[in-house]
Short mmCIF file of C-alpha atoms in Angstrom, two decimals:
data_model
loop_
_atom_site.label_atom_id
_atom_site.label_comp_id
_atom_site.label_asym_id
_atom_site.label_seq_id
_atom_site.Cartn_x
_atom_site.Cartn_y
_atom_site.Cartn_z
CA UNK W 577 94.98 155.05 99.88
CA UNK W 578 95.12 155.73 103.87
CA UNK W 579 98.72 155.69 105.83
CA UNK W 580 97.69 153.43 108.52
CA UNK W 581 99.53 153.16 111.47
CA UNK W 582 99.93 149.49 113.48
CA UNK W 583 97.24 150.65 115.92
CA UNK W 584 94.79 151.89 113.53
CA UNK W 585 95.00 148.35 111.42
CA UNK W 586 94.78 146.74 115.10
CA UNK W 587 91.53 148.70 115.97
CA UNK W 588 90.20 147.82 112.39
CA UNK W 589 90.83 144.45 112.45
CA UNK W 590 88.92 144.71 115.83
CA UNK W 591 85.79 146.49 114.75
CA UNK W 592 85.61 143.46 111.78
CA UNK W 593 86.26 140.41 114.26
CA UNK W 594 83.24 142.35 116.46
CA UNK W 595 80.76 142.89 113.24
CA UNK W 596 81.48 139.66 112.44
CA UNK W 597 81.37 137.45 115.58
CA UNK W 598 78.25 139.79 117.40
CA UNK W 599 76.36 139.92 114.26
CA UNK W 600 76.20 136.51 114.37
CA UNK W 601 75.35 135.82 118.04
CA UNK W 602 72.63 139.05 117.96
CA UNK W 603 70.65 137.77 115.17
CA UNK W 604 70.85 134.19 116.63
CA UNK W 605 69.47 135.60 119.87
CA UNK W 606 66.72 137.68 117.83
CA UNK W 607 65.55 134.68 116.27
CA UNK W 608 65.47 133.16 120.16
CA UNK W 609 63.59 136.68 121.39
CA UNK W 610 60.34 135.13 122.74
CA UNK W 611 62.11 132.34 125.05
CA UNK W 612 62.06 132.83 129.16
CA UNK W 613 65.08 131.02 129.83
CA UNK W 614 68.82 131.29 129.44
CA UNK W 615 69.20 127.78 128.46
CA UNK W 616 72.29 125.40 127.62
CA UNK W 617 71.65 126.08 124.16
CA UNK W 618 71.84 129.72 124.02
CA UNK W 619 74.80 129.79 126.59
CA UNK W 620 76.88 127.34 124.45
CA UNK W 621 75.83 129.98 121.62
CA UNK W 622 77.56 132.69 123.90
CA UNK W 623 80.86 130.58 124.62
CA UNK W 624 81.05 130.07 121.01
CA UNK W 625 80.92 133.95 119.91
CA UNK W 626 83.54 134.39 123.06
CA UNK W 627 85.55 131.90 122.20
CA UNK W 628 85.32 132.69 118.03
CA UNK W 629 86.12 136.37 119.25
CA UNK W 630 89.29 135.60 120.94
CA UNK W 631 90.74 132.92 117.51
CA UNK W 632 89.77 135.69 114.84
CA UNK W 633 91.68 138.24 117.14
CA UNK W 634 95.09 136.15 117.89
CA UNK W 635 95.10 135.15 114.41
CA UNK W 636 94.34 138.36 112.62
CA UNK W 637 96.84 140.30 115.30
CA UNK W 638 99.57 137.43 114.34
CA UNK W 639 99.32 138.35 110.80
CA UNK W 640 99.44 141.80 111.60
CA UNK W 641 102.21 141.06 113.42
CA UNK W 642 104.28 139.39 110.88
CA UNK W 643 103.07 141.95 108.07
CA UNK W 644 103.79 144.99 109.83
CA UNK W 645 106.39 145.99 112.19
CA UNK W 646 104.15 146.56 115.65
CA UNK W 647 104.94 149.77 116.98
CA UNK W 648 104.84 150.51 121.03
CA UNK W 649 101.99 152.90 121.63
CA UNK W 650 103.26 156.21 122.31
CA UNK W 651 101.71 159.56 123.48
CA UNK W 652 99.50 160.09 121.26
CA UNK W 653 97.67 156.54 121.03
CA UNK W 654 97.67 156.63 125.24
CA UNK W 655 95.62 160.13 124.33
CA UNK W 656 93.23 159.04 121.71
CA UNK W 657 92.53 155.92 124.12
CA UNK W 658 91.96 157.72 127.19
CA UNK W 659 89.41 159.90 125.05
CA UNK W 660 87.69 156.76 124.04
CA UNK W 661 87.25 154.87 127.03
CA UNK W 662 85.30 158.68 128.20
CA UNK W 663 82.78 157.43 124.87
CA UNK W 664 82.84 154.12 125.53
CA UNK W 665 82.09 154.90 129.86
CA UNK W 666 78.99 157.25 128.43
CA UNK W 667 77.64 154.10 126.46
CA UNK W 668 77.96 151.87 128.84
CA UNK W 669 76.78 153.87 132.04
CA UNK W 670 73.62 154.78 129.70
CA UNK W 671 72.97 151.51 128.48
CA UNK W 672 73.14 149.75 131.80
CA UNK W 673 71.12 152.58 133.50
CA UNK W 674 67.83 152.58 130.46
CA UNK W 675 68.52 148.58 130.79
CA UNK W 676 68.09 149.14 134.87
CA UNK W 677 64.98 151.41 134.16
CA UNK W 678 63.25 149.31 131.65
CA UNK W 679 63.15 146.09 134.02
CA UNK W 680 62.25 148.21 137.20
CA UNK W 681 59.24 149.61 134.73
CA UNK W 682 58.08 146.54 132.85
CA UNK W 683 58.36 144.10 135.60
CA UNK W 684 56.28 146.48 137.97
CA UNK W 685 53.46 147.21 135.61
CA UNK W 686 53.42 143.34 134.82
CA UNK W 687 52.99 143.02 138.53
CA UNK W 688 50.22 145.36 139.14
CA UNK W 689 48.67 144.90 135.72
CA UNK W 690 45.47 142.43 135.50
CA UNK W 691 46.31 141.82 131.37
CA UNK W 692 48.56 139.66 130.91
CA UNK W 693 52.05 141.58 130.58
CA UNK W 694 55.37 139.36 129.94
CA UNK W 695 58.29 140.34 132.33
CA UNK W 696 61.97 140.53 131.34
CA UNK W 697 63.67 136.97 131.53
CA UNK W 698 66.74 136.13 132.48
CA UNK W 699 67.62 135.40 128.71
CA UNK W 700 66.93 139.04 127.55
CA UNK W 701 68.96 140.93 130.85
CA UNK W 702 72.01 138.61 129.97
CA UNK W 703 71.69 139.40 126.34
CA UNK W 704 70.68 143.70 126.98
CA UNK W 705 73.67 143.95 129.41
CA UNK W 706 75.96 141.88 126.75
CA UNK W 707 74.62 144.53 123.95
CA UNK W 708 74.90 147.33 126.29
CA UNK W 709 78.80 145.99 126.71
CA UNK W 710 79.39 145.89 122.74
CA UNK W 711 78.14 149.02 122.22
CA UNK W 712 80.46 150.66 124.72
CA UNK W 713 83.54 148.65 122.93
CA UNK W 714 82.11 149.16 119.69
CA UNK W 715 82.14 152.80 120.50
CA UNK W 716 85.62 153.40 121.91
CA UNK W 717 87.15 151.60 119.07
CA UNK W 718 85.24 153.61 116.86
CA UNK W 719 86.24 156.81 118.79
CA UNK W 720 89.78 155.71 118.16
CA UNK W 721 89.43 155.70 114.58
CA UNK W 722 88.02 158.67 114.32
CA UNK W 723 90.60 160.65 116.10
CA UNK W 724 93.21 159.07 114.62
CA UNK W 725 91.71 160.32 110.91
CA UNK W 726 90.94 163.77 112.31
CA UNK W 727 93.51 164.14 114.49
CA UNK W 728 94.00 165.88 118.07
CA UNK W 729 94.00 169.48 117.79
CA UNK C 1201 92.10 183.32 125.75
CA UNK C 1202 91.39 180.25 123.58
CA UNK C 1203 91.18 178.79 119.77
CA UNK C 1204 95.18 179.39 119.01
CA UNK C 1205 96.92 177.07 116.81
CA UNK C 1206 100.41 175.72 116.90
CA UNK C 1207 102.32 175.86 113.99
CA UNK C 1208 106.13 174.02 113.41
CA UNK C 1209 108.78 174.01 111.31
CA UNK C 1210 109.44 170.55 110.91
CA UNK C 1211 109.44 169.89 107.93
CA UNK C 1212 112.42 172.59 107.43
CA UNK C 1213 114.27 171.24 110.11
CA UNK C 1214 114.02 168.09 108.49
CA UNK C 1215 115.30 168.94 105.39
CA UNK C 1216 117.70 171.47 106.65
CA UNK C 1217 119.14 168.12 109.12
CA UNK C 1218 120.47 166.18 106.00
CA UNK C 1219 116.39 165.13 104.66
CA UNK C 1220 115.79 163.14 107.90
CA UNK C 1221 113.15 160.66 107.32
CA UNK C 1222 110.07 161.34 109.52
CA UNK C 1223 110.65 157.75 110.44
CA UNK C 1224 114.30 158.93 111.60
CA UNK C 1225 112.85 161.14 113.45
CA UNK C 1226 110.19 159.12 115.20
CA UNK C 1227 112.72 156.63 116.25
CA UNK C 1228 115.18 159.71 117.82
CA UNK C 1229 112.63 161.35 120.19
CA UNK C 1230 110.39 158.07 120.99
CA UNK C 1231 107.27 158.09 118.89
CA UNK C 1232 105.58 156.35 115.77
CA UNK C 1233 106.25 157.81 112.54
CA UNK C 1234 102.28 158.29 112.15
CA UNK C 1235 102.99 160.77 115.28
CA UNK C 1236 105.34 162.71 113.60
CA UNK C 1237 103.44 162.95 110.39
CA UNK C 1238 100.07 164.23 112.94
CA UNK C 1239 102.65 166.63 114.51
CA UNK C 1240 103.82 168.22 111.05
CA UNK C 1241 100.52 168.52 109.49
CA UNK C 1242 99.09 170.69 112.97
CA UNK C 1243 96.86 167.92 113.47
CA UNK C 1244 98.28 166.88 117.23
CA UNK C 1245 100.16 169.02 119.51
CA UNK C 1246 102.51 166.78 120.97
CA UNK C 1247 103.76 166.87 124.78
CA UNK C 1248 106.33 169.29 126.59
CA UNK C 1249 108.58 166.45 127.18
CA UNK C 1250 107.94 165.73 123.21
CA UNK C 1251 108.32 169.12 122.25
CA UNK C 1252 111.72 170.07 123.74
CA UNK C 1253 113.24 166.39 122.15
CA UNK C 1254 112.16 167.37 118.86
CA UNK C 1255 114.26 170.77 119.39
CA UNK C 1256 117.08 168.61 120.93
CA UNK C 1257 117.39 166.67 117.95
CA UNK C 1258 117.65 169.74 115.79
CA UNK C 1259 119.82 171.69 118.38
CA UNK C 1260 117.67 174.79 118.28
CA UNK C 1261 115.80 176.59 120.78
CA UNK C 1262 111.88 175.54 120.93
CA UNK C 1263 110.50 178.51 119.99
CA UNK C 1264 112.37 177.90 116.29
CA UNK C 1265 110.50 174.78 116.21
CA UNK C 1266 107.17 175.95 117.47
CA UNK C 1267 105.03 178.63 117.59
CA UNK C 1268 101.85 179.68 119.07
CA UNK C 1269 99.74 181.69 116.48
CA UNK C 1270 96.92 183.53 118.76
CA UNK C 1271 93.27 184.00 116.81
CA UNK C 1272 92.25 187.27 116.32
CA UNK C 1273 89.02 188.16 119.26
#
């Protein structure tokens, strides 16, 4: 149907391995929302999705490998990658500042607050930033795609 | 003065060059053949140094393989 080049299939198999391994680990940690700590549990949880990340990548990009002739990038991949690391920058720089803003706000009105307010832990800054991280990657592979269908006019 | 396209006669050349395959092509002036295939259907401009291999390849001047079609203001 589509005439994929060897970078688009690469970015694909990407996105999938990312769905796949960070849907997993997100609604692991959602389930975990309501603990204060960063435990040995939920870090081994985080090794594993790293780890799992890396396999499904070196194996799917082997395949790839041996299915497809891999192609040097040229030109045009440097450009549509250059355009979206500038998406995946504006994700990330946004994410981390609300992220910044939100624990400056909540943990001050929990300090000056006489009800009983719950700061951010430790476990949900690790976890926010990590989000904030996947959504920047998520977002310049995503870009990719999407000039690489439209094209660069 | 801005919103002009760049139109080519690639596909032309190609044929006229003993039906080169795009993927001959791609492998004389250094790109993927999913470049070439973006650069004959106007969908990326490719670089100077892109630009005057493709016309290399062909031996004709640059302006036979591309030209600049201004919009109307």
């Amino acid at each position: 149907m589509f005439d994929l080049s060897y970078q688009e299939k690469s970015i694909l198999g990407s996105v999938a391995a990312m769905v796949l391994v960070y849907g997993y680990y997100f609604s692991a940690v959602l389930r975990d929302v309501g603990r204060r700590e960063f435990g040995s549990g939920s870090l081994g949880r985080l090794i594993f999705a790293v780890i799992a990340l890396i396999v499904i990548q070196v194996v799917y990009h082997t395949a790839l490998a041996l299915e497809s002739h891999p192609e040097p990038k040229d030109e045009r991949d440097t450009l549509i990658e250059s355009k979206a690391y500038r998406t995946a920058y504006f994700f990330l720089t946004t994410g981390i500042s609300l992220l910044a803003a939100g624990i400056i706000v909540i943990n001050t009105v929990a300090l000056h607050s006489r009800e009983a307010w719950g700061t951010v832990t430790p476990f949900a800054t690790v976890n926010l930033i990590l989000l904030a991280m996947v959504l920047a990657e998520s977002a310049k592979l995503l870009t990719q795609l999407f000039y690489y269908r439209r094209g660069l006019r | 003065m801005t919103g002009g396209r760049i139109r080519n006669n690639i596909r032309k050349l190609r044929f006229n060059a003993g039906e080169m395959t795009q993927q001959e092509l791609a492998e004389k002036i250094g790109v993927t053949r999913q470049t070439v295939l973006a650069i004959e259907g106007e969908k990326y401009s490719p670089s100077l140094e892109v630009a005057f291999r493709i016309a290399h390849v062909f031996g004709v001047p640059l302006d036979e393989v591309f030209q600049y079609e201004a919009s109307a203001v």
